[in-house]
CSV table of C-alpha atoms in Angstrom, one decimal:
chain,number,residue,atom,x,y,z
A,509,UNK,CA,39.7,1.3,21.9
A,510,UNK,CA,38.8,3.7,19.5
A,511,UNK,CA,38.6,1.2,16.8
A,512,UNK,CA,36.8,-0.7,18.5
A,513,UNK,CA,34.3,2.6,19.3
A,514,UNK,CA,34.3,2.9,15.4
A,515,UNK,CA,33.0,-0.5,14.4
A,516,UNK,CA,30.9,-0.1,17.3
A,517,UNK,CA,29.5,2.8,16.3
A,518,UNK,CA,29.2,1.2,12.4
A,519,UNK,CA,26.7,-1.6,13.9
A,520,UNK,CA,24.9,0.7,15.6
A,521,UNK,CA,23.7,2.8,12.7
A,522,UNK,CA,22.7,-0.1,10.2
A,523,UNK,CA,20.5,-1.2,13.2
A,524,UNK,CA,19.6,2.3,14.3
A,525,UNK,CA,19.5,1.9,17.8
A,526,UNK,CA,18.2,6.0,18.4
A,527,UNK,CA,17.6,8.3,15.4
A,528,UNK,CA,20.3,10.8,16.5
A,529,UNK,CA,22.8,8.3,16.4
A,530,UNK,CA,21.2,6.8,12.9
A,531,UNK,CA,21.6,10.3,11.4
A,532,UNK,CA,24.9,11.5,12.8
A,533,UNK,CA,26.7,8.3,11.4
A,534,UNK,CA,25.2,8.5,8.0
A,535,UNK,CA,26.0,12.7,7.8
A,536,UNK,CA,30.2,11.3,8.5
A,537,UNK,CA,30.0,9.2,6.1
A,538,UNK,CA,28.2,11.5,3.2
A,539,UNK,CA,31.7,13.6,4.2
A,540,UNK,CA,33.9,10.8,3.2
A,541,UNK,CA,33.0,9.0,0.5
A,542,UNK,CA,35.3,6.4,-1.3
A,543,UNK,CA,37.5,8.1,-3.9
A,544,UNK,CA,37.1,11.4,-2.9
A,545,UNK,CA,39.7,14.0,-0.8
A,546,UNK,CA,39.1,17.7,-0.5
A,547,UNK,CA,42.2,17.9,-3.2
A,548,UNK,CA,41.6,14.6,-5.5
A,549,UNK,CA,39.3,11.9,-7.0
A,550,UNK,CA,40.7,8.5,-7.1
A,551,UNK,CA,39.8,6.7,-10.6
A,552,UNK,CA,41.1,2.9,-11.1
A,553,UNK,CA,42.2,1.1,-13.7
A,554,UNK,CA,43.2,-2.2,-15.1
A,555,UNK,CA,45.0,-2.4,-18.3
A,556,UNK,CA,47.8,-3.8,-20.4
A,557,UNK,CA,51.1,-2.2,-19.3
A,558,UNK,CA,52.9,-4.9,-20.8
A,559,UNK,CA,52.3,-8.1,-22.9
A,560,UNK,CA,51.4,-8.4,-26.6
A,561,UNK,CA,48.6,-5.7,-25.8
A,562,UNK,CA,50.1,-2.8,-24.2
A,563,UNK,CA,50.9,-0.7,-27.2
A,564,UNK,CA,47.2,-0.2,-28.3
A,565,UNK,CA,46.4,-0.1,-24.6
A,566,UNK,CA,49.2,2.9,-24.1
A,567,UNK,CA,47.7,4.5,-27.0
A,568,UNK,CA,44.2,4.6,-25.1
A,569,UNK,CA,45.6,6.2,-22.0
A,570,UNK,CA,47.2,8.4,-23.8
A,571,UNK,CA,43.7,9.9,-24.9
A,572,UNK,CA,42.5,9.9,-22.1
A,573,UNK,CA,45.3,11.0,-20.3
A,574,UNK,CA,45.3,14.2,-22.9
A,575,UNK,CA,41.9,15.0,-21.9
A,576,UNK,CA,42.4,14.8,-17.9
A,577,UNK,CA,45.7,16.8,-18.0
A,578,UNK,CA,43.6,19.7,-19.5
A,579,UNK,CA,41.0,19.5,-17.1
A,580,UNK,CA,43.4,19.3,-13.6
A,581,UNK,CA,45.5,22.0,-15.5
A,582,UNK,CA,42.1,24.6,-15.1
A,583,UNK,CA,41.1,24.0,-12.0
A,584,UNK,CA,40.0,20.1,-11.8
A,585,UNK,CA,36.3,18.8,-10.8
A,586,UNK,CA,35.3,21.7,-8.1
A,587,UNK,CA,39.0,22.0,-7.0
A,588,UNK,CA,39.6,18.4,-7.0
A,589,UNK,CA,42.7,17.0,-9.3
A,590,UNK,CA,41.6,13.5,-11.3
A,591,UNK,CA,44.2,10.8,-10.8
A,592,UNK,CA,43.9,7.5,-12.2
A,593,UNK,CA,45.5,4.6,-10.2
A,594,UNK,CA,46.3,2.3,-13.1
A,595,UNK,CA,47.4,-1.6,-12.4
A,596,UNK,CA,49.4,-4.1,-15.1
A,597,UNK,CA,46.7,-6.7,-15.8
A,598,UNK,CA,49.3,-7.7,-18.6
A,599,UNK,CA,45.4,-8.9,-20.7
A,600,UNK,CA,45.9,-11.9,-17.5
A,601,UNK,CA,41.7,-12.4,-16.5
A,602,UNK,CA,43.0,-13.7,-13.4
A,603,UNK,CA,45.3,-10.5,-12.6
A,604,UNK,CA,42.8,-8.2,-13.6
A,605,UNK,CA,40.4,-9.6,-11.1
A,606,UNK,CA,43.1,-9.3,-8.4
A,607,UNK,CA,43.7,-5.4,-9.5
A,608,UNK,CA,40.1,-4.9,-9.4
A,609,UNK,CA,40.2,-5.8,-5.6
A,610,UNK,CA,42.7,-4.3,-4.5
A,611,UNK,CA,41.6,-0.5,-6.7
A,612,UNK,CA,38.2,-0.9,-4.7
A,613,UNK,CA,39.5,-2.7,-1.3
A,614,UNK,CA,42.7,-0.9,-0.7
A,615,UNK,CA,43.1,2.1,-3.3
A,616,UNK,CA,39.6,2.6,-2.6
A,617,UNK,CA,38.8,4.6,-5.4
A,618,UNK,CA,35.5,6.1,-6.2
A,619,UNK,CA,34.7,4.3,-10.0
A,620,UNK,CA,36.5,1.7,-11.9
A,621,UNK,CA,37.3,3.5,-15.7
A,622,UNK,CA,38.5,1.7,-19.1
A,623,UNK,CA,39.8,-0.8,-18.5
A,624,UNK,CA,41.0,-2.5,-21.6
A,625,UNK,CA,39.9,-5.9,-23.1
A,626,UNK,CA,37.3,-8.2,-22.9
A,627,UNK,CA,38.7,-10.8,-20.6
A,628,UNK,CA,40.1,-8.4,-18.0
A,629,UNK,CA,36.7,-6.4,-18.1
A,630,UNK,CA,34.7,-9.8,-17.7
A,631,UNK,CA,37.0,-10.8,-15.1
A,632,UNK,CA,35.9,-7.4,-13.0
A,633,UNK,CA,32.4,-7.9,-13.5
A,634,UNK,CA,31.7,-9.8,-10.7
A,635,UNK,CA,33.2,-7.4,-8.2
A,636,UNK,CA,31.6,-4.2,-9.8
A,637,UNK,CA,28.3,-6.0,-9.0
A,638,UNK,CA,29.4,-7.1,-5.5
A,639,UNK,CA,30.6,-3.6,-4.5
A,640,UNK,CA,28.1,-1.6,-6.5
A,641,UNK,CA,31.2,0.2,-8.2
A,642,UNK,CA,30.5,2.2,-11.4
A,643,UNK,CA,32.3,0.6,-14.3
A,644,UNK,CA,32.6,3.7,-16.7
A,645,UNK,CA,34.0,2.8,-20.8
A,646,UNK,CA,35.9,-0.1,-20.7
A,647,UNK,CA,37.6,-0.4,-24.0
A,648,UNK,CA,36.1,-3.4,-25.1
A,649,UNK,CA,32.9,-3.6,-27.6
A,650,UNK,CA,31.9,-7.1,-25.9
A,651,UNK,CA,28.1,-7.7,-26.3
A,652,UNK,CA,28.2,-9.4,-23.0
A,653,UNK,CA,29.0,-6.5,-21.4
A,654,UNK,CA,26.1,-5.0,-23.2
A,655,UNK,CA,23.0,-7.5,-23.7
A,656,UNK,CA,22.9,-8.1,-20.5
A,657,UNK,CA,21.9,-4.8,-18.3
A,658,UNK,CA,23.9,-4.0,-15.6
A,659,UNK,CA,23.0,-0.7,-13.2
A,660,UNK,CA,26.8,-0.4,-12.8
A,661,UNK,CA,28.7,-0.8,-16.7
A,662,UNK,CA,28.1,2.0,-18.9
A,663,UNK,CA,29.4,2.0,-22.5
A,664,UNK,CA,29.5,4.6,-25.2
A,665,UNK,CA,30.6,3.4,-28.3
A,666,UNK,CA,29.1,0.3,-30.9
A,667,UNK,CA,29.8,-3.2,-29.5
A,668,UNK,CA,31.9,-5.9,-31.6
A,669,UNK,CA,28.7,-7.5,-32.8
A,670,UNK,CA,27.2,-4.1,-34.8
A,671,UNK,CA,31.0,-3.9,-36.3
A,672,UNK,CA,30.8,-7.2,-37.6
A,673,UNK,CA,27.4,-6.7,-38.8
A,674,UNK,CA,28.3,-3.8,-40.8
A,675,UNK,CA,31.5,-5.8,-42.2
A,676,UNK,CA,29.2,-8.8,-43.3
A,677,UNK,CA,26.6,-6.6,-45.1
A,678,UNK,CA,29.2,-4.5,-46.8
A,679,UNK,CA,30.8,-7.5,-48.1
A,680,UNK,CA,27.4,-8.9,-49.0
A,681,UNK,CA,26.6,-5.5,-50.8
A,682,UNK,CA,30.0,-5.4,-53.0
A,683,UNK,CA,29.3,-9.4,-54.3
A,684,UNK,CA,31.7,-10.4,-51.8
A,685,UNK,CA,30.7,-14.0,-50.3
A,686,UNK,CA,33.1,-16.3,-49.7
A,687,UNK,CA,34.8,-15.4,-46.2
A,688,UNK,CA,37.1,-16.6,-43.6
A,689,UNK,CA,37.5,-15.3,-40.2
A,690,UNK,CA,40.2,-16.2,-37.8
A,691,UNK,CA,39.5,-14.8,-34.0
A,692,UNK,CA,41.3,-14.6,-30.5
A,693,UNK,CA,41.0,-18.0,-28.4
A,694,UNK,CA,39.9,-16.3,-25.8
A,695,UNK,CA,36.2,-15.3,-24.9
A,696,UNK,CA,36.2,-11.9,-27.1
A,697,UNK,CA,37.0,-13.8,-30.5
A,698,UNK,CA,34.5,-16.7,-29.7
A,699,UNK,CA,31.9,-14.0,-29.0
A,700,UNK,CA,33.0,-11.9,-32.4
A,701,UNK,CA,32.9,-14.9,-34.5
A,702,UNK,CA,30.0,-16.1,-33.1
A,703,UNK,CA,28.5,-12.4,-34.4
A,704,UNK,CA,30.3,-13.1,-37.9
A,705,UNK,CA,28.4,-16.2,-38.0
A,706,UNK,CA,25.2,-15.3,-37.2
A,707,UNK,CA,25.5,-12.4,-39.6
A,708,UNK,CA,26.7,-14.5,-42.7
A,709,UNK,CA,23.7,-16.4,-42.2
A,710,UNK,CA,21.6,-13.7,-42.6
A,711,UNK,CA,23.5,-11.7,-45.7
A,712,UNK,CA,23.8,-15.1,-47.5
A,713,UNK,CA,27.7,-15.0,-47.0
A,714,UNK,CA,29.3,-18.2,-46.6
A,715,UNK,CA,32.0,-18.5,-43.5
A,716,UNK,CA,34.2,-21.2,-45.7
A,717,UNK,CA,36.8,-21.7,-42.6
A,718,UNK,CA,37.7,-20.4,-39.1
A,719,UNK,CA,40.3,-20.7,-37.1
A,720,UNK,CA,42.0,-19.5,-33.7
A,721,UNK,CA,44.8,-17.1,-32.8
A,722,UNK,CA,46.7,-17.4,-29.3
A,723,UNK,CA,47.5,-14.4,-27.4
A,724,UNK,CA,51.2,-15.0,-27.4
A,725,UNK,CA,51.6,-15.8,-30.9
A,726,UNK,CA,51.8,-19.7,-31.1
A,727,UNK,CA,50.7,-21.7,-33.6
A,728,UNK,CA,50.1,-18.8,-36.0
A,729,UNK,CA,51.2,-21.1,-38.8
A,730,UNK,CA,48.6,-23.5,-37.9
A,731,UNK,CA,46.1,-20.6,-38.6
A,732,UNK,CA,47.7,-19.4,-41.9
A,733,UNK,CA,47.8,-22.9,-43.4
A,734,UNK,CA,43.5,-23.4,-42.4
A,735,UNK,CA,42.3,-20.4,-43.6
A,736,UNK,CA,44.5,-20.4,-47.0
A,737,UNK,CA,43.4,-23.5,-48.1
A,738,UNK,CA,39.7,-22.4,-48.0
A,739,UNK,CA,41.2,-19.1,-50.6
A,740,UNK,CA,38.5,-16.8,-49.2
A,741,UNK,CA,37.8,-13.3,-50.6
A,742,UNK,CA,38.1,-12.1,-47.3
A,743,UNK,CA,39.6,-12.2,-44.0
A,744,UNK,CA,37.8,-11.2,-40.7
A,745,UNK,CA,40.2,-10.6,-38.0
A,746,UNK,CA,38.3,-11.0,-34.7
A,747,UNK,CA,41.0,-9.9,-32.4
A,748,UNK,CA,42.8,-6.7,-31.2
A,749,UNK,CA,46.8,-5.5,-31.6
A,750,UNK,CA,49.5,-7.2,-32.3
A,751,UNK,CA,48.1,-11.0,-33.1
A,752,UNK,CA,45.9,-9.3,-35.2
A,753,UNK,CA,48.9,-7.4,-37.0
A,754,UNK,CA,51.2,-10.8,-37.0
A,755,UNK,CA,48.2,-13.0,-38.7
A,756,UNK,CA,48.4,-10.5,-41.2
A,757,UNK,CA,52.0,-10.1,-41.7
A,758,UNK,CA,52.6,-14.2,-41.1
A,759,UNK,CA,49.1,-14.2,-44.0
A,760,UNK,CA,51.3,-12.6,-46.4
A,761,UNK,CA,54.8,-13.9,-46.5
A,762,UNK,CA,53.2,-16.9,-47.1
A,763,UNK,CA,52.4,-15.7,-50.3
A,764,UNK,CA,48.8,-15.7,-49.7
A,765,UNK,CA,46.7,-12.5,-50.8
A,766,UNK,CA,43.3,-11.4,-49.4
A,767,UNK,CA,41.7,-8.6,-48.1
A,768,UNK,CA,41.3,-8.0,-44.6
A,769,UNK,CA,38.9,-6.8,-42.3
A,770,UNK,CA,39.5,-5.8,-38.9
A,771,UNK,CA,37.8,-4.6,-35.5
A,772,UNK,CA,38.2,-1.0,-33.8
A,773,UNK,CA,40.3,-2.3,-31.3
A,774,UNK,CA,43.5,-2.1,-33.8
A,775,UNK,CA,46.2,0.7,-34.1
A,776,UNK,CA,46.4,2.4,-37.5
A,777,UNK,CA,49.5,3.3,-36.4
A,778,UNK,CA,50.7,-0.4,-35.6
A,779,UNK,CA,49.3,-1.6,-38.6
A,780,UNK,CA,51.4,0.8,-40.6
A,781,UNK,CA,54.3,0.2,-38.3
A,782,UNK,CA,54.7,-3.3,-39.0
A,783,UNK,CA,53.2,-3.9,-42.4
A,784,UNK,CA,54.5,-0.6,-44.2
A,785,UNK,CA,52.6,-0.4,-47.9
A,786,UNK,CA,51.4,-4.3,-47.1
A,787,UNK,CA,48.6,-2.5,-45.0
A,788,UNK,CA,47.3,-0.6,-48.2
A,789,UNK,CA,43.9,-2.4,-48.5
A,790,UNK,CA,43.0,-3.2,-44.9
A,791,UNK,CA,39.7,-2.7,-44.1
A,792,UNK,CA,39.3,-1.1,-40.5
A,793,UNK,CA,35.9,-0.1,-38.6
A,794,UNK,CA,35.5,2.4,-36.6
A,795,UNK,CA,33.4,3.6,-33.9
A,796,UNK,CA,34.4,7.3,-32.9
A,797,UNK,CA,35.2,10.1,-35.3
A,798,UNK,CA,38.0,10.6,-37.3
A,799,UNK,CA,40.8,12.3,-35.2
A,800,UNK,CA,41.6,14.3,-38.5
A,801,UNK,CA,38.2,16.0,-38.6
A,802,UNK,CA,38.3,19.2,-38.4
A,803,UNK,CA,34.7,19.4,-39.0
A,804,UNK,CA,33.7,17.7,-35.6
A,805,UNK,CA,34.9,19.9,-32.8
A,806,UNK,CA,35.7,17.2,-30.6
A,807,UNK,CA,38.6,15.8,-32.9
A,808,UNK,CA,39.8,19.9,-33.0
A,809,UNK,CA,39.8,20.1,-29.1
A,810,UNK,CA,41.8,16.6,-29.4
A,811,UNK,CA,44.0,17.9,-31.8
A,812,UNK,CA,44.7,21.2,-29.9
A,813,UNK,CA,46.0,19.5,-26.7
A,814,UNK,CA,47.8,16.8,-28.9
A,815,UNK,CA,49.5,19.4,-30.4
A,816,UNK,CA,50.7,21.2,-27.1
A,817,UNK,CA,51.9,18.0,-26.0
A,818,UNK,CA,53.8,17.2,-28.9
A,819,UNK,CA,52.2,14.2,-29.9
A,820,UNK,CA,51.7,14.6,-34.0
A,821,UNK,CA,50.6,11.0,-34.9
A,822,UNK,CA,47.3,10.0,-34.1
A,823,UNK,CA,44.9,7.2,-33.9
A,824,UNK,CA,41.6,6.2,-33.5
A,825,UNK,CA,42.7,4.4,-30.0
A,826,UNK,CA,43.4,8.1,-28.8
A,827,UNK,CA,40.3,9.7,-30.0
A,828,UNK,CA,38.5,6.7,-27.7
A,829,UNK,CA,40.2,7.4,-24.5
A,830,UNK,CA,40.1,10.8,-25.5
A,831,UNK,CA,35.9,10.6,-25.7
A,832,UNK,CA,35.8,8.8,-22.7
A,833,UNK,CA,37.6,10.8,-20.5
A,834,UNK,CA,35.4,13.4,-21.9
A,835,UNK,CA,32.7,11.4,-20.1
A,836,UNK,CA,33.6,10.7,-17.1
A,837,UNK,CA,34.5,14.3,-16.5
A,838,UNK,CA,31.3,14.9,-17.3
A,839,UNK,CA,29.8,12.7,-14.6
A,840,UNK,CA,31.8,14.0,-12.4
A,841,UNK,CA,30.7,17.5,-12.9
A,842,UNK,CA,27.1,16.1,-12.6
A,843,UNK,CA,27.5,14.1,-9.2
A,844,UNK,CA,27.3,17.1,-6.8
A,845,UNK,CA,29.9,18.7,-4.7
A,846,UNK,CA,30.4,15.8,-2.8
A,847,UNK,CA,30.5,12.8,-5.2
A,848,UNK,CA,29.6,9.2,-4.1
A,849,UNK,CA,29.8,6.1,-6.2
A,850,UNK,CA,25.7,6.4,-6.3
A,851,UNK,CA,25.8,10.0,-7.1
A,852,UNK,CA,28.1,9.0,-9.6
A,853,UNK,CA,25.6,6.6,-11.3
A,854,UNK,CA,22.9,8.6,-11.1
A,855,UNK,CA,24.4,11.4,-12.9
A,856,UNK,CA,25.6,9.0,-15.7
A,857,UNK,CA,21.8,7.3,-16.0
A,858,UNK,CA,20.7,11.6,-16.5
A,859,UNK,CA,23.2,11.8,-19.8
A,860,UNK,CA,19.5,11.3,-22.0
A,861,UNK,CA,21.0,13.6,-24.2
A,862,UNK,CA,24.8,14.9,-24.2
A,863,UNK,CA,26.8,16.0,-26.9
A,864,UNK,CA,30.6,15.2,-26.6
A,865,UNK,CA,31.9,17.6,-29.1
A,866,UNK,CA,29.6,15.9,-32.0
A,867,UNK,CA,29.6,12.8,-30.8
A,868,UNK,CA,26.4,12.1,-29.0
A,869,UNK,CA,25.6,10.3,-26.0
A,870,UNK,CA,22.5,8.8,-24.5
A,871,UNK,CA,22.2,7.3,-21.3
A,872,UNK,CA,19.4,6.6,-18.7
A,873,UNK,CA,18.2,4.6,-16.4
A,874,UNK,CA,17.2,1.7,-18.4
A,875,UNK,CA,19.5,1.9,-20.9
A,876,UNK,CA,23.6,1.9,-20.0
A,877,UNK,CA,25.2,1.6,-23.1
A,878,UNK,CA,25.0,4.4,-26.3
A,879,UNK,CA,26.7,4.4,-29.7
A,880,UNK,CA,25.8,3.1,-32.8
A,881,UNK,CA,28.6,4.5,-35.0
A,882,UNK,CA,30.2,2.4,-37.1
A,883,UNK,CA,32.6,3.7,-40.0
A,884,UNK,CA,34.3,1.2,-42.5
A,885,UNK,CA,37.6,2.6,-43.7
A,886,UNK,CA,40.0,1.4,-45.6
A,887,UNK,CA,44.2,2.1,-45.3
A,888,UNK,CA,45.4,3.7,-48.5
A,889,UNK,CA,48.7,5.3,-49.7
A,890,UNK,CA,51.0,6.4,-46.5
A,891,UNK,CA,49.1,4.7,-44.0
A,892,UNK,CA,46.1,6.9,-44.7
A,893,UNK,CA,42.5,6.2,-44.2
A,894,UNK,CA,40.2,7.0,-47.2
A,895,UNK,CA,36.2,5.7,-47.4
């Protein structure tokens, strides 16, 4: 009966049958908005927990994770701990998509937050529209998730197409211009090499072969044997963590010698890892600052809490979850004492100007995603990154 009273009561106020009744439904539900508890904010996720991408993902949460242990620690948003229901999408589109339904139909939580790679972020999409959910940093530089405005994705950082752009015309400025580029079979490399093409075209660089990597590491011979025969200068590597690191490695015992270019979403760390001294020479852009810097505060407060969790190697992958947990708690702090997914919007389309720890962000209403830094750097002696 009482449910019944409930839905009742529901219909009611979207018709409005009597103003008193209108306003007292709509006051209950300002009081309990998705997500939100007097003690906790519910954040979801979707993300590789296993699969040949969960290592770079881990190294993302980690950075995150860094951040929003710091901020429950001292007191939380108004009182309220942060805690981040995170899902095994295992890099699966279809999987993701499932997560993503259950995180806003059952978990109900109150914004969708980095979820990591293009497919599983692609896959969400639809349902962030559909439920009007904010869909805060996925780790992903996709250009579809960035040419095409959406009121509800907001990204921070330089998509996969400036990267590329910046790889092209640095090749193009050193004499460089015979390239390959090999690229995940999956919609991220298509996009990225797509982007390599269109760039080549314009820097006079000629793409002299291509060729597709699999997820799961198949036919990486087939790969190694297309792009050798075409002996370019250099190798662009449109894909992220380990395939990316096996081409390579696979590249090389061959016998074949090159030098390679590759996208933010690789792991110095893994690179080293696996290739030892064979990395020495890998190009790597990046679009966050160094976590080394002590001259940009935000890599000294990331190095601070690293430190007092014992974690003494770093990567880039860190500093990016670290930066993005950075905004979200900001959003949070903006979206009122009662947060609602539309406060929560709102307060990310006022970020006009906001300063990270020296790493600016601009957001508004018109325009969701900001960044436009892009660092080439190259691996030198020890695993260390040098201009």
């Amino acid at each position: 009966m009482r449910n019944y009273f409930e839905k009742r009561c529901h219909i009611l106020a979207r018709k409005c049958i009597g103003p008193f009744l209108c306003i007292g439904i709509q006051v209950a539900a300002a009081q309990t908005g998705p997500g939100v508890s007097d003690t906790e904010i519910l954040i979801g996720q979707s993300c590789q927990l296993s699969g040949p991408l969960a290592a770079l993902s881990s190294e993302v949460r980690q950075g995150a994770s860094l951040y929003l242990k710091h901020v429950n620690e001292t007191g939380g948003i108004r009182g309220r701990k942060i805690r981040i229901v995170a899902l095994d999408d295992a890099y699966d589109p279809k999987k993701a998509a499932e997560n993503t339904r259950k995180l806003i139909e059952e978990e109900k939580v109150l914004a969708l937050f980095q979820y990591a790679g293009t497919p599983p972020a692609m896959a969400a999409l639809p349902l962030v529209e559909e439920n009007r959910v904010p869909f805060i940093a996925p780790f992903t530089g996709s250009d579809a998730l960035r040419q095409k405005f959406s009121r509800y994705v907001f990204n921070i950082k330089a998509g996969y197409g400036t990267e590329l752009e910046a790889m092209v015309r640095q090749l193009a400025t050193v004499g460089i211009t015979k390239v390959a580029a090999v690229y995940l079979n999956n919609p991220f490399g298509t996009g990225g090499l797509a982007s390599v093409e269109k760039s080549a075209k314009a820097h006079g660089v000629s793409l002299m072969a291509q060729a597709p990597l699999e997820v799961d590491g198949s036919k990486m011979d087939l790969a190694v044997d297309k792009i050798a025969k075409a002996a370019p200068q250099a190798i662009i590597v449109v894909s992220a963590g380990k395939p990316s690191i096996d081409f390579v490695d696979a590249y090389l015992k061959a016998g074949h010698r090159s030098t390679f270019y590759m996208l933010s979403v690789i792991s110095n760390s893994q690179l080293v890892q696996a290739l030892g001294e064979r990395a020495r020479g890998i190009v790597v852009s990046q679009v966050v600052p160094s976590p080394w810097n002590q001259g940009v505060s935000v890599a000294r407060e990331f190095q601070v809490l690293a430190s007092a969790q014992g974690i003494k190697e770093y990567t880039f992958s860190q500093m990016e979850g670290f930066l993005s947990a950075k905004l979200l708690v900001e959003a949070l702090r903006r979206a009122g004492s009662k947060p609602t997914r539309e406060s929560l919007i709102h307060s990310l389309e006022a970020m006009k100007s906001v300063d990270l720890g020296g790493y600016p962000v601009e957001l508004s209403p018109t325009q969701h995603s900001s960044g436009k830094f892009v660092d080439l750097l190259i691996l030198g002696r020890n695993g260390k990154f040098t201009k």
